[in-house]
CSV table of C-alpha atoms in Angstrom, one decimal:
chain,number,residue,atom,x,y,z
X,122,UNK,CA,-101.2,95.5,-139.4
X,123,UNK,CA,-101.7,98.3,-142.0
X,124,UNK,CA,-103.9,97.9,-145.1
X,125,UNK,CA,-100.8,97.7,-147.3
X,126,UNK,CA,-99.2,94.7,-145.5
X,127,UNK,CA,-102.4,92.8,-144.7
X,128,UNK,CA,-102.1,89.8,-147.0
X,129,UNK,CA,-105.9,89.5,-147.5
X,130,UNK,CA,-106.1,93.2,-148.6
X,131,UNK,CA,-103.2,92.8,-150.9
X,132,UNK,CA,-104.7,89.6,-152.4
X,133,UNK,CA,-108.1,91.3,-153.0
X,134,UNK,CA,-106.3,94.3,-154.6
X,135,UNK,CA,-104.6,91.9,-157.0
X,136,UNK,CA,-107.8,90.0,-157.7
X,137,UNK,CA,-109.6,93.2,-158.7
X,138,UNK,CA,-107.0,93.7,-161.5
X,139,UNK,CA,-106.9,90.0,-162.5
X,140,UNK,CA,-110.7,89.6,-162.7
X,141,UNK,CA,-113.1,91.6,-164.9
X,142,UNK,CA,-116.1,92.9,-163.0
X,143,UNK,CA,-118.7,90.1,-162.4
X,144,UNK,CA,-116.3,87.3,-163.3
X,145,UNK,CA,-118.4,84.8,-161.5
X,146,UNK,CA,-115.9,82.0,-161.7
X,147,UNK,CA,-113.2,84.1,-160.1
X,148,UNK,CA,-115.6,85.4,-157.4
X,149,UNK,CA,-116.8,81.8,-156.7
X,150,UNK,CA,-113.1,80.7,-156.5
X,151,UNK,CA,-112.5,83.5,-154.0
X,152,UNK,CA,-115.5,82.5,-151.9
X,153,UNK,CA,-114.5,78.8,-151.9
X,154,UNK,CA,-110.7,79.2,-151.3
X,155,UNK,CA,-110.4,82.6,-149.6
X,156,UNK,CA,-108.8,85.5,-151.3
X,157,UNK,CA,-105.2,84.5,-150.5
X,158,UNK,CA,-105.3,81.0,-151.9
X,159,UNK,CA,-107.6,82.2,-154.7
X,160,UNK,CA,-104.9,84.5,-155.9
X,161,UNK,CA,-102.3,81.7,-155.6
X,162,UNK,CA,-104.4,79.4,-157.7
X,163,UNK,CA,-105.4,82.1,-160.2
X,164,UNK,CA,-101.8,83.0,-160.8
X,165,UNK,CA,-100.6,79.4,-161.1
X,166,UNK,CA,-98.6,79.3,-157.9
X,167,UNK,CA,-100.5,76.4,-156.4
X,168,UNK,CA,-102.8,73.8,-157.9
X,169,UNK,CA,-106.6,73.9,-157.5
X,170,UNK,CA,-106.6,70.2,-156.8
X,171,UNK,CA,-109.5,67.9,-157.6
X,172,UNK,CA,-112.2,69.0,-155.2
X,173,UNK,CA,-112.0,72.8,-155.4
X,174,UNK,CA,-113.3,72.9,-159.1
X,175,UNK,CA,-116.3,70.9,-158.0
X,176,UNK,CA,-116.9,73.3,-155.1
X,177,UNK,CA,-116.7,76.3,-157.4
X,178,UNK,CA,-119.1,74.6,-159.8
X,179,UNK,CA,-121.5,73.9,-156.9
X,180,UNK,CA,-121.4,77.6,-155.8
X,181,UNK,CA,-122.2,78.8,-159.3
X,182,UNK,CA,-125.0,76.2,-159.8
X,183,UNK,CA,-126.5,77.2,-156.5
X,184,UNK,CA,-126.9,80.7,-158.0
X,185,UNK,CA,-128.5,79.4,-161.2
X,186,UNK,CA,-125.3,79.9,-163.2
X,187,UNK,CA,-124.7,77.0,-165.6
X,188,UNK,CA,-121.1,76.4,-166.4
X,189,UNK,CA,-119.0,73.8,-168.3
X,190,UNK,CA,-117.1,71.2,-166.2
X,191,UNK,CA,-113.9,72.8,-167.3
X,192,UNK,CA,-114.9,76.3,-166.3
X,193,UNK,CA,-112.1,76.8,-163.7
X,194,UNK,CA,-109.5,75.4,-166.1
X,195,UNK,CA,-110.8,77.8,-168.8
X,196,UNK,CA,-110.7,80.7,-166.4
X,197,UNK,CA,-107.1,80.0,-165.4
X,198,UNK,CA,-106.1,80.3,-169.0
X,199,UNK,CA,-108.2,83.4,-169.4
X,200,UNK,CA,-106.4,85.1,-166.4
X,201,UNK,CA,-102.9,84.0,-167.4
X,202,UNK,CA,-102.1,87.0,-169.7
X,203,UNK,CA,-102.7,89.4,-166.9
X,204,UNK,CA,-100.6,87.7,-164.2
X,205,UNK,CA,-97.3,89.4,-165.3
X,206,UNK,CA,-98.9,92.8,-164.8
X,207,UNK,CA,-100.1,92.3,-161.3
X,208,UNK,CA,-98.5,94.7,-158.8
X,209,UNK,CA,-101.0,95.2,-155.9
X,210,UNK,CA,-98.4,97.0,-153.8
X,211,UNK,CA,-98.0,99.6,-156.6
X,212,UNK,CA,-101.8,100.0,-156.8
X,213,UNK,CA,-102.1,100.4,-153.1
X,214,UNK,CA,-99.3,103.0,-153.0
X,215,UNK,CA,-101.1,104.9,-155.7
X,216,UNK,CA,-104.3,104.8,-153.6
X,217,UNK,CA,-102.3,106.1,-150.6
X,218,UNK,CA,-101.0,109.0,-152.6
X,219,UNK,CA,-104.6,109.9,-153.6
X,220,UNK,CA,-105.6,109.8,-150.0
X,221,UNK,CA,-108.0,107.0,-150.7
X,222,UNK,CA,-108.8,103.7,-148.9
X,223,UNK,CA,-109.5,100.2,-150.0
X,224,UNK,CA,-112.6,98.5,-148.6
X,225,UNK,CA,-112.9,94.7,-148.6
X,226,UNK,CA,-115.7,92.4,-147.4
X,227,UNK,CA,-113.5,91.8,-144.3
X,228,UNK,CA,-113.6,95.6,-143.5
X,229,UNK,CA,-115.8,96.9,-140.7
X,230,UNK,CA,-117.0,99.7,-143.0
X,231,UNK,CA,-117.9,97.4,-145.9
X,232,UNK,CA,-121.4,98.4,-147.2
X,233,UNK,CA,-123.5,95.3,-146.5
X,234,UNK,CA,-125.9,96.3,-149.3
X,235,UNK,CA,-123.2,95.2,-151.8
X,236,UNK,CA,-123.5,91.6,-150.5
X,237,UNK,CA,-127.0,91.4,-152.1
X,238,UNK,CA,-125.1,91.0,-155.4
X,239,UNK,CA,-124.0,87.5,-154.1
X,240,UNK,CA,-121.6,86.0,-156.6
X,241,UNK,CA,-121.5,89.3,-158.6
X,242,UNK,CA,-120.3,91.3,-155.6
X,243,UNK,CA,-116.9,92.9,-156.2
X,244,UNK,CA,-113.6,91.7,-154.6
X,245,UNK,CA,-113.1,95.2,-153.1
X,246,UNK,CA,-114.0,98.8,-153.5
X,247,UNK,CA,-111.4,101.5,-154.3
X,248,UNK,CA,-112.5,104.8,-152.7
X,249,UNK,CA,-111.3,108.3,-153.1
X,250,UNK,CA,-112.6,111.4,-151.3
X,251,UNK,CA,-114.2,112.6,-148.1
X,252,UNK,CA,-114.4,109.3,-146.2
X,253,UNK,CA,-114.7,110.8,-142.7
X,254,UNK,CA,-118.4,109.9,-142.6
X,255,UNK,CA,-118.0,106.6,-144.4
X,256,UNK,CA,-120.6,105.2,-146.9
X,257,UNK,CA,-124.1,105.9,-145.7
X,258,UNK,CA,-126.6,103.2,-144.9
X,259,UNK,CA,-128.7,101.7,-147.7
X,260,UNK,CA,-131.9,103.6,-146.7
X,261,UNK,CA,-130.1,107.0,-147.0
X,262,UNK,CA,-128.8,106.5,-150.6
X,263,UNK,CA,-130.7,107.3,-153.8
X,264,UNK,CA,-129.5,106.7,-157.3
X,265,UNK,CA,-130.4,109.4,-159.9
X,266,UNK,CA,-129.5,108.3,-163.4
X,267,UNK,CA,-130.5,109.0,-167.0
X,268,UNK,CA,-129.6,110.0,-170.5
X,269,UNK,CA,-126.3,111.5,-171.5
X,270,UNK,CA,-128.0,113.8,-174.0
X,271,UNK,CA,-130.4,115.2,-171.5
X,272,UNK,CA,-133.0,117.8,-172.5
X,273,UNK,CA,-133.5,121.1,-170.7
X,274,UNK,CA,-136.5,119.5,-169.0
X,275,UNK,CA,-134.5,116.6,-167.8
X,276,UNK,CA,-131.7,118.8,-166.5
X,277,UNK,CA,-134.2,121.0,-164.6
X,278,UNK,CA,-136.0,118.0,-163.0
X,279,UNK,CA,-132.8,116.4,-162.0
X,280,UNK,CA,-131.6,119.5,-160.3
X,281,UNK,CA,-134.8,119.8,-158.3
X,282,UNK,CA,-134.8,116.1,-157.3
X,283,UNK,CA,-131.1,116.0,-156.3
X,284,UNK,CA,-131.3,119.2,-154.3
X,285,UNK,CA,-134.5,118.1,-152.6
X,286,UNK,CA,-133.0,114.7,-151.7
X,287,UNK,CA,-129.8,116.2,-150.2
X,288,UNK,CA,-131.8,118.7,-148.1
X,289,UNK,CA,-133.7,115.7,-146.7
X,290,UNK,CA,-130.5,114.1,-145.7
X,291,UNK,CA,-130.0,111.6,-148.6
X,292,UNK,CA,-126.9,110.9,-150.5
X,293,UNK,CA,-127.3,111.1,-154.3
X,294,UNK,CA,-125.5,108.4,-156.2
X,295,UNK,CA,-124.8,108.5,-160.0
X,296,UNK,CA,-122.2,107.5,-162.6
X,297,UNK,CA,-120.4,110.7,-163.3
X,298,UNK,CA,-121.4,110.7,-167.0
X,299,UNK,CA,-122.6,113.6,-169.1
X,300,UNK,CA,-126.2,114.7,-168.9
X,301,UNK,CA,-128.4,113.5,-166.1
X,302,UNK,CA,-125.6,112.0,-164.1
X,303,UNK,CA,-123.5,115.2,-164.1
X,304,UNK,CA,-126.5,117.3,-163.2
X,305,UNK,CA,-127.4,115.0,-160.3
X,306,UNK,CA,-123.8,115.3,-158.8
X,307,UNK,CA,-123.7,119.1,-159.5
X,308,UNK,CA,-127.1,119.9,-157.9
X,309,UNK,CA,-126.4,117.6,-154.9
X,310,UNK,CA,-123.1,119.5,-154.2
X,311,UNK,CA,-124.8,122.8,-154.7
X,312,UNK,CA,-127.6,122.0,-152.2
X,313,UNK,CA,-125.3,120.6,-149.5
X,314,UNK,CA,-123.7,122.4,-146.6
X,315,UNK,CA,-120.8,121.1,-144.6
X,316,UNK,CA,-122.9,120.0,-141.7
X,317,UNK,CA,-125.1,117.6,-143.7
X,318,UNK,CA,-124.5,114.0,-144.7
X,319,UNK,CA,-122.3,113.1,-147.6
X,320,UNK,CA,-124.0,114.9,-150.6
X,321,UNK,CA,-123.0,112.6,-153.5
X,322,UNK,CA,-121.1,109.5,-154.6
X,323,UNK,CA,-119.8,108.9,-158.1
X,324,UNK,CA,-119.4,105.2,-159.1
X,325,UNK,CA,-116.9,105.0,-161.9
X,326,UNK,CA,-116.1,102.4,-164.6
X,327,UNK,CA,-112.4,103.2,-164.5
X,328,UNK,CA,-109.7,103.7,-161.8
X,329,UNK,CA,-110.3,106.5,-159.3
X,330,UNK,CA,-107.1,108.1,-160.4
X,331,UNK,CA,-108.8,109.0,-163.7
X,332,UNK,CA,-111.5,111.6,-164.2
X,333,UNK,CA,-113.7,110.3,-167.0
X,334,UNK,CA,-115.2,111.7,-169.0
X,335,UNK,CA,-112.6,114.4,-169.3
X,336,UNK,CA,-115.2,117.1,-169.8
X,337,UNK,CA,-116.5,116.4,-166.3
X,338,UNK,CA,-113.1,116.6,-164.6
X,339,UNK,CA,-113.8,119.6,-162.5
X,340,UNK,CA,-117.1,118.2,-161.4
X,341,UNK,CA,-115.5,114.8,-160.5
X,342,UNK,CA,-112.7,116.6,-158.6
X,343,UNK,CA,-115.3,118.4,-156.5
X,344,UNK,CA,-117.2,115.2,-156.0
X,345,UNK,CA,-114.0,113.6,-154.7
X,346,UNK,CA,-113.3,116.6,-152.5
X,347,UNK,CA,-116.7,116.8,-150.9
X,348,UNK,CA,-118.2,113.4,-151.6
X,349,UNK,CA,-116.7,110.1,-152.8
X,350,UNK,CA,-115.6,108.4,-156.0
X,351,UNK,CA,-115.9,104.6,-155.9
X,352,UNK,CA,-114.6,101.9,-158.3
X,353,UNK,CA,-114.2,98.1,-158.3
X,354,UNK,CA,-111.3,98.3,-160.7
X,355,UNK,CA,-107.8,99.4,-159.5
X,356,UNK,CA,-106.1,102.7,-160.3
X,357,UNK,CA,-105.0,103.0,-163.9
X,358,UNK,CA,-107.8,100.9,-165.2
X,359,UNK,CA,-109.5,102.2,-168.4
X,360,UNK,CA,-113.3,102.5,-168.9
X,361,UNK,CA,-114.8,99.9,-171.2
X,362,UNK,CA,-118.3,99.1,-172.4
X,363,UNK,CA,-118.3,96.0,-170.2
X,364,UNK,CA,-117.2,98.0,-167.1
X,365,UNK,CA,-119.8,100.6,-167.7
X,366,UNK,CA,-122.5,98.0,-167.8
X,367,UNK,CA,-121.2,96.3,-164.7
X,368,UNK,CA,-120.8,99.6,-162.9
X,369,UNK,CA,-124.5,100.0,-163.0
X,370,UNK,CA,-125.1,97.0,-160.7
X,371,UNK,CA,-123.0,98.7,-158.0
X,372,UNK,CA,-125.1,101.9,-158.2
X,373,UNK,CA,-128.3,99.8,-157.9
X,374,UNK,CA,-127.0,97.7,-155.0
X,375,UNK,CA,-125.8,100.7,-153.0
X,376,UNK,CA,-129.1,102.5,-153.1
X,377,UNK,CA,-132.5,101.9,-151.6
X,378,UNK,CA,-134.1,103.7,-154.6
X,379,UNK,CA,-133.0,104.2,-158.2
X,380,UNK,CA,-134.7,107.0,-160.1
X,381,UNK,CA,-134.5,107.3,-163.9
X,382,UNK,CA,-135.1,110.9,-165.0
X,383,UNK,CA,-134.7,110.6,-168.7
X,384,UNK,CA,-133.8,107.5,-170.8
X,385,UNK,CA,-134.3,106.5,-174.4
X,386,UNK,CA,-135.9,103.2,-175.3
X,387,UNK,CA,-132.4,101.6,-175.2
X,388,UNK,CA,-130.4,103.2,-172.4
X,389,UNK,CA,-127.8,102.3,-169.8
X,390,UNK,CA,-130.0,103.9,-167.3
X,391,UNK,CA,-132.6,101.2,-167.9
X,392,UNK,CA,-129.8,98.7,-167.2
X,393,UNK,CA,-129.4,100.2,-163.8
X,394,UNK,CA,-133.1,100.2,-163.2
X,395,UNK,CA,-133.4,96.5,-164.1
X,396,UNK,CA,-130.5,95.7,-161.7
X,397,UNK,CA,-132.3,97.6,-158.9
X,398,UNK,CA,-135.6,95.8,-159.5
X,399,UNK,CA,-133.8,92.4,-159.6
X,400,UNK,CA,-132.3,93.2,-156.2
X,401,UNK,CA,-135.7,94.1,-154.8
X,402,UNK,CA,-134.9,97.8,-154.6
X,403,UNK,CA,-137.5,100.5,-155.4
X,404,UNK,CA,-137.4,102.0,-158.9
X,405,UNK,CA,-138.9,105.4,-159.8
X,406,UNK,CA,-139.3,107.0,-163.2
X,407,UNK,CA,-140.0,110.6,-164.1
X,408,UNK,CA,-142.7,111.1,-166.8
X,409,UNK,CA,-142.0,113.3,-169.8
X,410,UNK,CA,-143.6,114.3,-173.0
X,411,UNK,CA,-145.0,111.5,-175.1
X,412,UNK,CA,-143.2,113.2,-178.1
X,413,UNK,CA,-139.8,113.1,-176.4
X,414,UNK,CA,-137.5,110.2,-177.3
X,415,UNK,CA,-135.6,110.9,-174.1
X,416,UNK,CA,-138.6,109.9,-172.0
X,417,UNK,CA,-139.5,106.8,-173.9
X,418,UNK,CA,-137.4,104.6,-171.6
X,419,UNK,CA,-139.1,106.1,-168.5
X,420,UNK,CA,-142.5,105.5,-169.9
X,421,UNK,CA,-141.4,101.9,-170.8
X,422,UNK,CA,-140.4,101.2,-167.2
X,423,UNK,CA,-143.8,102.5,-165.9
X,424,UNK,CA,-145.8,100.6,-168.5
X,425,UNK,CA,-144.0,97.3,-167.7
X,426,UNK,CA,-144.5,97.8,-164.0
X,427,UNK,CA,-140.8,98.0,-163.2
X,428,UNK,CA,-141.0,101.6,-161.9
X,429,UNK,CA,-143.4,103.9,-160.0
X,430,UNK,CA,-144.1,107.4,-161.4
X,431,UNK,CA,-142.3,110.0,-159.3
X,432,UNK,CA,-142.3,113.8,-159.7
X,433,UNK,CA,-140.5,115.2,-156.7
X,434,UNK,CA,-138.1,114.4,-153.9
X,435,UNK,CA,-140.9,113.7,-151.4
X,436,UNK,CA,-142.3,111.0,-153.6
X,437,UNK,CA,-138.9,109.4,-154.0
X,438,UNK,CA,-138.4,109.4,-150.2
X,439,UNK,CA,-141.6,107.5,-149.8
X,440,UNK,CA,-140.7,104.7,-152.2
X,441,UNK,CA,-140.3,101.3,-150.5
X,442,UNK,CA,-140.6,97.6,-151.3
X,443,UNK,CA,-139.8,95.5,-154.4
X,444,UNK,CA,-141.1,96.5,-157.7
X,445,UNK,CA,-142.4,93.9,-160.2
X,446,UNK,CA,-140.5,93.4,-163.4
X,447,UNK,CA,-142.9,92.1,-166.0
X,448,UNK,CA,-141.4,92.6,-169.4
X,449,UNK,CA,-143.0,93.2,-172.7
X,450,UNK,CA,-141.4,92.3,-176.1
X,451,UNK,CA,-138.9,94.9,-177.2
X,452,UNK,CA,-139.8,96.4,-180.6
X,453,UNK,CA,-137.4,96.3,-183.5
X,454,UNK,CA,-135.3,99.4,-183.8
X,455,UNK,CA,-131.8,100.6,-184.0
X,456,UNK,CA,-129.4,98.1,-182.5
X,457,UNK,CA,-126.0,98.7,-181.0
X,458,UNK,CA,-122.8,97.3,-182.5
X,459,UNK,CA,-122.2,95.0,-179.5
X,460,UNK,CA,-125.7,93.5,-179.5
X,461,UNK,CA,-125.7,89.7,-179.7
X,462,UNK,CA,-122.0,89.4,-178.8
X,463,UNK,CA,-120.9,87.2,-176.0
X,464,UNK,CA,-119.2,88.6,-172.9
X,465,UNK,CA,-115.8,87.5,-174.2
X,466,UNK,CA,-116.4,89.2,-177.6
X,467,UNK,CA,-117.5,92.4,-175.9
X,468,UNK,CA,-114.3,92.5,-173.9
X,469,UNK,CA,-112.3,91.8,-177.0
X,470,UNK,CA,-114.1,94.4,-179.1
X,471,UNK,CA,-113.4,97.0,-176.3
X,472,UNK,CA,-109.7,96.0,-176.4
X,473,UNK,CA,-109.3,96.5,-180.2
X,474,UNK,CA,-107.8,99.9,-181.1
X,475,UNK,CA,-109.7,102.0,-183.6
X,476,UNK,CA,-106.8,103.2,-185.7
X,477,UNK,CA,-103.5,101.6,-184.6
X,478,UNK,CA,-102.9,97.9,-184.8
X,479,UNK,CA,-102.2,95.6,-181.9
X,480,UNK,CA,-101.0,92.1,-181.3
X,481,UNK,CA,-102.7,88.9,-180.1
X,482,UNK,CA,-100.6,88.9,-176.9
X,483,UNK,CA,-101.6,92.5,-176.1
X,484,UNK,CA,-105.3,91.8,-176.8
X,485,UNK,CA,-105.1,88.9,-174.4
X,486,UNK,CA,-103.7,91.1,-171.6
X,487,UNK,CA,-106.0,94.0,-172.1
X,488,UNK,CA,-109.2,92.0,-172.5
X,489,UNK,CA,-108.3,89.5,-169.8
X,490,UNK,CA,-108.8,86.5,-172.2
X,491,UNK,CA,-106.7,83.5,-173.0
X,492,UNK,CA,-104.8,83.4,-176.3
X,493,UNK,CA,-107.1,80.7,-177.6
X,494,UNK,CA,-110.2,82.8,-176.7
X,495,UNK,CA,-108.7,85.9,-178.4
X,496,UNK,CA,-108.0,83.9,-181.6
X,497,UNK,CA,-111.6,82.4,-181.6
X,498,UNK,CA,-113.1,85.8,-180.8
X,499,UNK,CA,-111.2,87.6,-183.6
X,500,UNK,CA,-112.5,85.1,-186.1
X,501,UNK,CA,-116.1,85.8,-185.0
X,502,UNK,CA,-115.6,89.6,-185.0
X,503,UNK,CA,-113.8,89.4,-188.4
X,504,UNK,CA,-116.8,87.6,-189.9
X,505,UNK,CA,-119.0,90.4,-188.6
X,506,UNK,CA,-116.5,93.0,-189.9
X,507,UNK,CA,-116.1,94.3,-186.4
X,508,UNK,CA,-112.4,93.4,-186.5
X,509,UNK,CA,-109.9,93.5,-189.3
X,510,UNK,CA,-106.3,92.5,-190.0
X,511,UNK,CA,-103.7,95.2,-190.7
X,512,UNK,CA,-100.9,95.0,-193.2
X,513,UNK,CA,-98.4,94.4,-190.5
X,514,UNK,CA,-100.2,91.3,-189.3
X,515,UNK,CA,-101.9,93.0,-186.3
X,516,UNK,CA,-105.5,93.7,-185.6
X,517,UNK,CA,-107.8,96.7,-185.2
X,518,UNK,CA,-111.4,97.5,-185.0
X,519,UNK,CA,-113.4,97.3,-188.2
X,520,UNK,CA,-116.5,99.0,-189.5
X,521,UNK,CA,-119.7,97.1,-188.8
X,522,UNK,CA,-121.5,95.8,-191.9
X,523,UNK,CA,-124.9,97.5,-192.4
X,524,UNK,CA,-126.7,94.2,-191.9
X,525,UNK,CA,-125.2,94.1,-188.4
X,526,UNK,CA,-128.0,96.3,-187.2
X,527,UNK,CA,-130.5,93.5,-187.3
X,528,UNK,CA,-132.3,92.4,-184.1
X,529,UNK,CA,-130.1,90.5,-181.7
X,530,UNK,CA,-130.5,88.9,-178.3
X,531,UNK,CA,-129.0,91.3,-175.8
X,532,UNK,CA,-126.1,90.0,-173.6
X,533,UNK,CA,-127.0,89.7,-169.9
């Protein structure tokens, strides 16, 4: 039976479009009912019955996730707007045209390190590139991440680290973004010869048919030709803030070591490092000038005990064992627009167009939320001036009020 007719593979492909990354209710449903019945329940073709919602709640509570009794009912309403757009056969055909493969937890080649994410593990992995050698073992993978606006110092250090790791037989993993990520991929490719192990893997926040950011298209094409591009969302999926944040957990889970080269005090690279520490993976940070804002996040990790100071590839190769994660209070400073928002409001904010207007139904489909949740979320965002009504009765993104940059509690 081929991948494109195997009902389990088709079901998981559909679920990856229906669920947003880290949709723990959906993933618990999949674990409890199996992917085929989970898809039938999630799309309303069969009833969940009376015992399954309790089993889903039990799985979530066993992972320390508190939910409302109506969590599955609420999730079914949240998924409903996307049901009409499900076309897993189309997505799998696109994957075939790209020469890619779909890995599922049932696959022999499934990277077992991903299972450490437990209920946050993805439904499947969409993979494009040179898969002849498969995905390397955990202990042969190192994540190299950092600031998008890297300095000349950070770029130079990243080049030395990535090249040194590849010549030692490691695969360098990063997120394909500008700055440190791009330099990590570029140097890994430059240091590799055709006889060595897979030089680099790019974990994307969008479908593997898209090269994002566009300015890195040539680099990402070369990464796909000689390495791998990996995503948990299907072809055609757009990158959103939520997907970027969740992409970081995959980078951390795949790698034995995560190294932060440069990062500001508030940086997505720190998010990756915290995921890695939470999984018991080693974390390294490269020291920089005390006058450089781009090294403040690295110094923060070392001060908090979340990371070990590393200066070359040999030290990275020696890293082993879990790192402590004692946190100190975060000082007041500049805060991002999405700080303090719930997951649902972040998804809704990502779905709002900046200039054109859109409808409630379209927002529900793009954000993966129920109509009720969209209406409630728009009310909250409108109060914060993050959403505004248009003259035609639609909605678009608004300009944040200056007072919005007050301290907030960060979303998990």
